[in-house]
mmCIF file of C-alpha atoms in Angstrom:
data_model
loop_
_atom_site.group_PDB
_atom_site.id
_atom_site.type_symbol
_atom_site.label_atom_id
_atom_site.label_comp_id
_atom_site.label_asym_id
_atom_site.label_seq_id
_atom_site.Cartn_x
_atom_site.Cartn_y
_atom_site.Cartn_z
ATOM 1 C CA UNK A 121 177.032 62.235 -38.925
ATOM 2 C CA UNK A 122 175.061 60.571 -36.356
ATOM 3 C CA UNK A 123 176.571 60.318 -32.837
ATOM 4 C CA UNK A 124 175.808 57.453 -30.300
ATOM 5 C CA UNK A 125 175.580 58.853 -27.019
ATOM 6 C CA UNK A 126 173.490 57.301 -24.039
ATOM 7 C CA UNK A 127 174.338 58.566 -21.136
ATOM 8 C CA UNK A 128 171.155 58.404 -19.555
ATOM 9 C CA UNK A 129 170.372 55.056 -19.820
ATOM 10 C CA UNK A 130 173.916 53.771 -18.738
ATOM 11 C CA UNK A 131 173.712 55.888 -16.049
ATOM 12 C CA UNK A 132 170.457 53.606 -15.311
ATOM 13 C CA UNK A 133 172.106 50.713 -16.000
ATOM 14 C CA UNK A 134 175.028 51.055 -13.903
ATOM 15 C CA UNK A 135 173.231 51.371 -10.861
ATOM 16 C CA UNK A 136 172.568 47.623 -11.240
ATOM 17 C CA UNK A 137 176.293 47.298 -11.613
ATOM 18 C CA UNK A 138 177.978 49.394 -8.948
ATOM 19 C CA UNK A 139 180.491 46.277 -8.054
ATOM 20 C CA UNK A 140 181.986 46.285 -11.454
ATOM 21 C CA UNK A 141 185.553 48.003 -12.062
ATOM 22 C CA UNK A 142 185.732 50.725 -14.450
ATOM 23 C CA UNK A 143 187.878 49.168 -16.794
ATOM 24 C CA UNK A 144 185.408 46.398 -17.255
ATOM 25 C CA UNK A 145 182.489 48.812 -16.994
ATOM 26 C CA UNK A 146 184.230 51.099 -19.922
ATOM 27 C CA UNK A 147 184.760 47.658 -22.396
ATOM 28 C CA UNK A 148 180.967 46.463 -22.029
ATOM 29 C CA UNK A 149 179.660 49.639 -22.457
ATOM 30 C CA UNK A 150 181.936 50.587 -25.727
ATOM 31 C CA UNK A 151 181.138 46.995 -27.088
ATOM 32 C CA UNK A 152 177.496 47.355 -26.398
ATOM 33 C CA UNK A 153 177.587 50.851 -27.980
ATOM 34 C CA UNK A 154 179.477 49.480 -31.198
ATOM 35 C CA UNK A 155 176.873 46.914 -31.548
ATOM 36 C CA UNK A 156 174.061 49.152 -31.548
ATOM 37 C CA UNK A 157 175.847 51.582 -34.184
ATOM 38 C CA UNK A 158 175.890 48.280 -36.391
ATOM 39 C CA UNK A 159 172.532 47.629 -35.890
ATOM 40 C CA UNK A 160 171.226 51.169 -36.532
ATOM 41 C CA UNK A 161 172.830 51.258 -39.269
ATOM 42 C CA UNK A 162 171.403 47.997 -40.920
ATOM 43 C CA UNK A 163 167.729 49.516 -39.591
ATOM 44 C CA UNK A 164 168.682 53.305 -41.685
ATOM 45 C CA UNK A 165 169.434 51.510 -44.541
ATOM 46 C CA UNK A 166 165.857 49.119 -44.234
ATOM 47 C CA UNK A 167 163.783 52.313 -43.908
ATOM 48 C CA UNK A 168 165.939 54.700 -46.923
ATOM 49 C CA UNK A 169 164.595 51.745 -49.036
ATOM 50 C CA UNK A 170 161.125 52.076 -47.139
ATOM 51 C CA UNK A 171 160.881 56.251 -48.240
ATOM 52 C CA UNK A 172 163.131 56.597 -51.213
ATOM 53 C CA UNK A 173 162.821 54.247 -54.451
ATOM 54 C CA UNK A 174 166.231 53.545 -54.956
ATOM 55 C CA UNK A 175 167.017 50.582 -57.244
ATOM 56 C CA UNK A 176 170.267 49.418 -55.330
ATOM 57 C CA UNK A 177 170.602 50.067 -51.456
ATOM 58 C CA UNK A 178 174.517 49.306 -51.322
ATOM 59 C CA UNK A 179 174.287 53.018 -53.068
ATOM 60 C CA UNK A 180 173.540 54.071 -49.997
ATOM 61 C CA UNK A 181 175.057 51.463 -47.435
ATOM 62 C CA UNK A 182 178.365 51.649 -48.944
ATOM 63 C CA UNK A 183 178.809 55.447 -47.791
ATOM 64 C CA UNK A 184 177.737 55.180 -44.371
ATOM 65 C CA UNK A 185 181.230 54.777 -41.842
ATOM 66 C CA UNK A 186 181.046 53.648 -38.688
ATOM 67 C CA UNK A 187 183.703 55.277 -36.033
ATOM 68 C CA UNK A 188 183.844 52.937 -33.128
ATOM 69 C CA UNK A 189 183.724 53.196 -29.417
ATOM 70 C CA UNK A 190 186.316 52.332 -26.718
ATOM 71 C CA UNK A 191 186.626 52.161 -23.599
ATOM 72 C CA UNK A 192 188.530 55.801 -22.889
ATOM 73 C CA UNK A 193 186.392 57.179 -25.252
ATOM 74 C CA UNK A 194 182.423 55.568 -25.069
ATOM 75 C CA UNK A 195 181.337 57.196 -28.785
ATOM 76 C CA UNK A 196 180.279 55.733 -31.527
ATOM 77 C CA UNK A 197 179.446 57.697 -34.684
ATOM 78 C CA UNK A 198 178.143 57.259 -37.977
ATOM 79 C CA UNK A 199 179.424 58.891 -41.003
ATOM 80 C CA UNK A 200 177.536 59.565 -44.415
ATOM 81 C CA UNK A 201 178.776 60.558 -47.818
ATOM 82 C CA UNK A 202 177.586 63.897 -48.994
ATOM 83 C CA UNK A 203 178.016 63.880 -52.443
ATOM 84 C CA UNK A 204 174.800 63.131 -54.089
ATOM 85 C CA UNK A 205 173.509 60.329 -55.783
ATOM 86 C CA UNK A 206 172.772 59.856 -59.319
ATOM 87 C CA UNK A 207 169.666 60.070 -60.344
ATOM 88 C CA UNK A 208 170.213 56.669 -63.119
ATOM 89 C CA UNK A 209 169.439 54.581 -59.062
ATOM 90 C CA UNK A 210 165.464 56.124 -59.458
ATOM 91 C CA UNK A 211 164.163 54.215 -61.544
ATOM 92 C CA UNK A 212 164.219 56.698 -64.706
ATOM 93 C CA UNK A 213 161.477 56.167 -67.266
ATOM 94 C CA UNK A 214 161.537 58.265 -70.704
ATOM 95 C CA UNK A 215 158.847 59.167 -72.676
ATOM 96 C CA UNK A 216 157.546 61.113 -75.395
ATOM 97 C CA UNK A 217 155.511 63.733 -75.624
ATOM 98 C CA UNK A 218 154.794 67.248 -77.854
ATOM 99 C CA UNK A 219 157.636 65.832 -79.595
ATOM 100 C CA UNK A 220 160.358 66.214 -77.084
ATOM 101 C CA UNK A 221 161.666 63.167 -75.289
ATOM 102 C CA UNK A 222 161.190 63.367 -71.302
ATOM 103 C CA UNK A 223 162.919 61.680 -68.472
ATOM 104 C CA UNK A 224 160.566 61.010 -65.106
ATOM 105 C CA UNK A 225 162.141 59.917 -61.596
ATOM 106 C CA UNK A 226 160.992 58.792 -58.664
ATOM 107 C CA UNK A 227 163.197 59.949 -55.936
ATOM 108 C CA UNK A 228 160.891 59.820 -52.868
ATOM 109 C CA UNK A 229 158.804 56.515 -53.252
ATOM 110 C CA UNK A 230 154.711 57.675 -54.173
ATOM 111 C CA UNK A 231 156.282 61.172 -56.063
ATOM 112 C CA UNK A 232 157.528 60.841 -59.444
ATOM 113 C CA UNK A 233 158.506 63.869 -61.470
ATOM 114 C CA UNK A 234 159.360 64.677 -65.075
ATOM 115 C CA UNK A 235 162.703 66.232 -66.286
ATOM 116 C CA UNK A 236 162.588 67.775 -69.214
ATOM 117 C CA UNK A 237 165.718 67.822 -71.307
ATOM 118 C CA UNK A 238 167.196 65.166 -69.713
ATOM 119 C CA UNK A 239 168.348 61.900 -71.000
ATOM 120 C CA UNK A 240 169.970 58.244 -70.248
ATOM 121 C CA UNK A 241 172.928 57.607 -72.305
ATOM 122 C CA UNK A 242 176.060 56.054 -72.299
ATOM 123 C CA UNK A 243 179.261 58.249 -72.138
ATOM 124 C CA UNK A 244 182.725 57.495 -71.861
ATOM 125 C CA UNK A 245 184.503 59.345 -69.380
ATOM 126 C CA UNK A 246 188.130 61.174 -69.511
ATOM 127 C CA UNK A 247 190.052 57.816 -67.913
ATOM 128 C CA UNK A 248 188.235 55.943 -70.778
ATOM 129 C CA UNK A 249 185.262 54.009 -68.871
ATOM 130 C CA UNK A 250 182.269 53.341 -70.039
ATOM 131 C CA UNK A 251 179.569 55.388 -67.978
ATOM 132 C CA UNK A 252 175.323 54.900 -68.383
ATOM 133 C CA UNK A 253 173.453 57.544 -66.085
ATOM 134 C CA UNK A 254 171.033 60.000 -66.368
ATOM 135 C CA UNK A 255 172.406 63.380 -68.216
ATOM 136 C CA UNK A 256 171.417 67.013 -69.447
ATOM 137 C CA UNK A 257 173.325 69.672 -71.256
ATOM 138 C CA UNK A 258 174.913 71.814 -68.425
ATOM 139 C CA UNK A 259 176.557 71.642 -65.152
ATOM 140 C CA UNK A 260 176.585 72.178 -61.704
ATOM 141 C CA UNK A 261 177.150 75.570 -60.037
ATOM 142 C CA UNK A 262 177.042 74.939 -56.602
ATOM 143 C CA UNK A 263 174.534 72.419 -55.669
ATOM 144 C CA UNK A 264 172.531 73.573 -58.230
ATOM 145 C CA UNK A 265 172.418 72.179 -61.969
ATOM 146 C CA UNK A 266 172.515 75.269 -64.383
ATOM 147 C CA UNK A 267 170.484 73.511 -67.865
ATOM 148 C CA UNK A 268 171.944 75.385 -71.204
ATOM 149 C CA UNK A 269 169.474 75.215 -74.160
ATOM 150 C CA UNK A 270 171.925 77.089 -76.801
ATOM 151 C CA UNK A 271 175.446 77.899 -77.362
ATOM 152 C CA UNK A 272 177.980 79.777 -75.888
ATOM 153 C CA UNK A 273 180.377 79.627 -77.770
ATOM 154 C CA UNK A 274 180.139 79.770 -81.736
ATOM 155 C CA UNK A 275 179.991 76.884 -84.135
ATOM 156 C CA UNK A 276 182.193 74.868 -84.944
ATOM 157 C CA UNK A 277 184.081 75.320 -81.358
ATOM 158 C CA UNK A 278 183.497 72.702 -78.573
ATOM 159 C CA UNK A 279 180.218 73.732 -76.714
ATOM 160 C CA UNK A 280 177.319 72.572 -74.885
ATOM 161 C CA UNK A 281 178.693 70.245 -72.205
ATOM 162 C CA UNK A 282 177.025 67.310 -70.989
ATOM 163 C CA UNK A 283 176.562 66.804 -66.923
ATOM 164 C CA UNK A 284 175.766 63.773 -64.671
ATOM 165 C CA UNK A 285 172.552 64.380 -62.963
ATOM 166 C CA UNK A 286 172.615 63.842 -58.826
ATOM 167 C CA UNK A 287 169.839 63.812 -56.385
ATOM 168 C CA UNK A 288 169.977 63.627 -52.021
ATOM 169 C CA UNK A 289 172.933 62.256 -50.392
ATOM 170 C CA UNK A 290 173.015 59.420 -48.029
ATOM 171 C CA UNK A 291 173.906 62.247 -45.089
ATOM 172 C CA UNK A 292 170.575 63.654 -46.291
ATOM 173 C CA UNK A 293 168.501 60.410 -46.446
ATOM 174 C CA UNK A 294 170.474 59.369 -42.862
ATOM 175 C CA UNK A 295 168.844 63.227 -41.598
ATOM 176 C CA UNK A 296 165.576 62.216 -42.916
ATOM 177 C CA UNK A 297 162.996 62.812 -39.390
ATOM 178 C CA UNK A 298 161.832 59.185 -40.356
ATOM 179 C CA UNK A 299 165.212 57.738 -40.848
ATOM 180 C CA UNK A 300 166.388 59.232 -37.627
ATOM 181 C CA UNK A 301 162.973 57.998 -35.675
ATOM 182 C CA UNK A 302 163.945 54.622 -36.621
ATOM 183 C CA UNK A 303 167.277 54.759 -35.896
ATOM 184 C CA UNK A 304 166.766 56.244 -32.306
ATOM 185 C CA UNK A 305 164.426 53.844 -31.435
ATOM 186 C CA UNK A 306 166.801 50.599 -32.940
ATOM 187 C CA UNK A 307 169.649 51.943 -31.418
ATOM 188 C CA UNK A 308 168.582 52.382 -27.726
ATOM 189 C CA UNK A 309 166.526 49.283 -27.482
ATOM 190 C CA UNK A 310 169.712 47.405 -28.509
ATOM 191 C CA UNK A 311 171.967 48.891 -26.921
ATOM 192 C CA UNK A 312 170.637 48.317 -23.514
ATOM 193 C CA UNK A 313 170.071 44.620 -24.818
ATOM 194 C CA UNK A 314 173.336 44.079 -25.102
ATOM 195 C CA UNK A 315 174.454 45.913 -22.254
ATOM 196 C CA UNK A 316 172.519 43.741 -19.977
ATOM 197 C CA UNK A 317 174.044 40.557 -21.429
ATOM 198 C CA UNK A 318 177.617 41.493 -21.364
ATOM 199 C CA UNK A 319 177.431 42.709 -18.090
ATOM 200 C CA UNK A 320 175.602 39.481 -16.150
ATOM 201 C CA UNK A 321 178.347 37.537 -18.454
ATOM 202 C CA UNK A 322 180.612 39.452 -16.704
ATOM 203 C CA UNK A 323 179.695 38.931 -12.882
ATOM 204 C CA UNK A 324 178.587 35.212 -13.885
ATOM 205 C CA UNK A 325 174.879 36.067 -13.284
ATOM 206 C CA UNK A 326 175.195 38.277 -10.074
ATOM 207 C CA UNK A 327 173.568 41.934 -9.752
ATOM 208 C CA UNK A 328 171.008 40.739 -12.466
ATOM 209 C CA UNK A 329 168.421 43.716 -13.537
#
């Protein structure tokens, strides 16, 4: 979660304001704050695709939330999934070599790394849909995935399950120090921006910074 908070700089800004009522002051500043939430969060997704070499930003986009501002309560947050995303969205490229088939990703763009024993495939799930990703035999325990190379149980009993490979989440990418940089820097900028301009809307151009 990212939180919107600029006290410092409204405290700034207000001094240029001091005629305006507190109602009015508490709407511009919520509406300014909203609008720089949106706009950081347009810039996070423009620099995730800048670092990581994901195939399809809306991956991403579509699990950041936005909690708006209002005037009783001036912040604005943004909210990230954490569930990790699959690894079929870095552009997975098999291979073959020593006889075994290998799977390489590129998760971080410039850094590509091979997975042995996994594979792409198409596998239908238990509501009956149709699923292509990026697999391995094994599962998750915890956030790590636990590979099996043999059998558990004896032949001719069900065995060797299949799991869907994940990578970072977009709450991870959104922490990134580069990410957040960029985000810091959009937000603030914009937010005074707009700030300004609702407010000398306001007082039909008087106390002008």
């Amino acid at each position: 979660m990212i939180t919107f908070e600029v006290d410092k700089a409204l405290e700034e800004l207000k001094q240029g304001f001091a005629k305006v009522k507190k109602a009015e002051m508490g709407q511009v500043t919520a509406k300014a704050l909203n609008a720089a939430m949106r706009t950081a969060r347009a810039a996070a997704g423009k620099e995730i695709m800048r670092i990581y070499n994901i195939s399809d930003l809306s991956v991403v986009t579509s699990k950041l939330r936005g909690r708006s501002a209002r005037p009783g309560d001036l912040t604005a947050r943004l909210y990230a999934d954490r569930l990790g995303i699959q690894l079929k969205n870095f552009a997975p490229a098999s291979s073959l070599g020593d006889r075994k088939a290998y799977v390489s990703i590129e998760v971080r763009r410039g850094t590509r790394k091979t997975m042995r024993g996994a594979f792409v495939s198409k596998v239908r799930s238990g509501a009956g849909n149709e699923l292509t990703g990026l697999f391995a035999r094994g599962g998750y325990k915890g956030r790590e995935f636990a590979f099996r190379t043999k059998r558990v149980v004896p032949y001719p009993a069900p065995d060797m399950p299949i799991g869907l490979l994940r990578t970072t989440s977009p709450f991870s990418m959104l922490g990134d120090a580069q990410v957040q940089a960029r985000i810091d820097s959009v937000s603030q900028d914009h937010f005074v921006k707009v700030f300004r301009k609702e407010m000398n809307n306001l007082i039909k151009g008087q106390g002008n910074l």
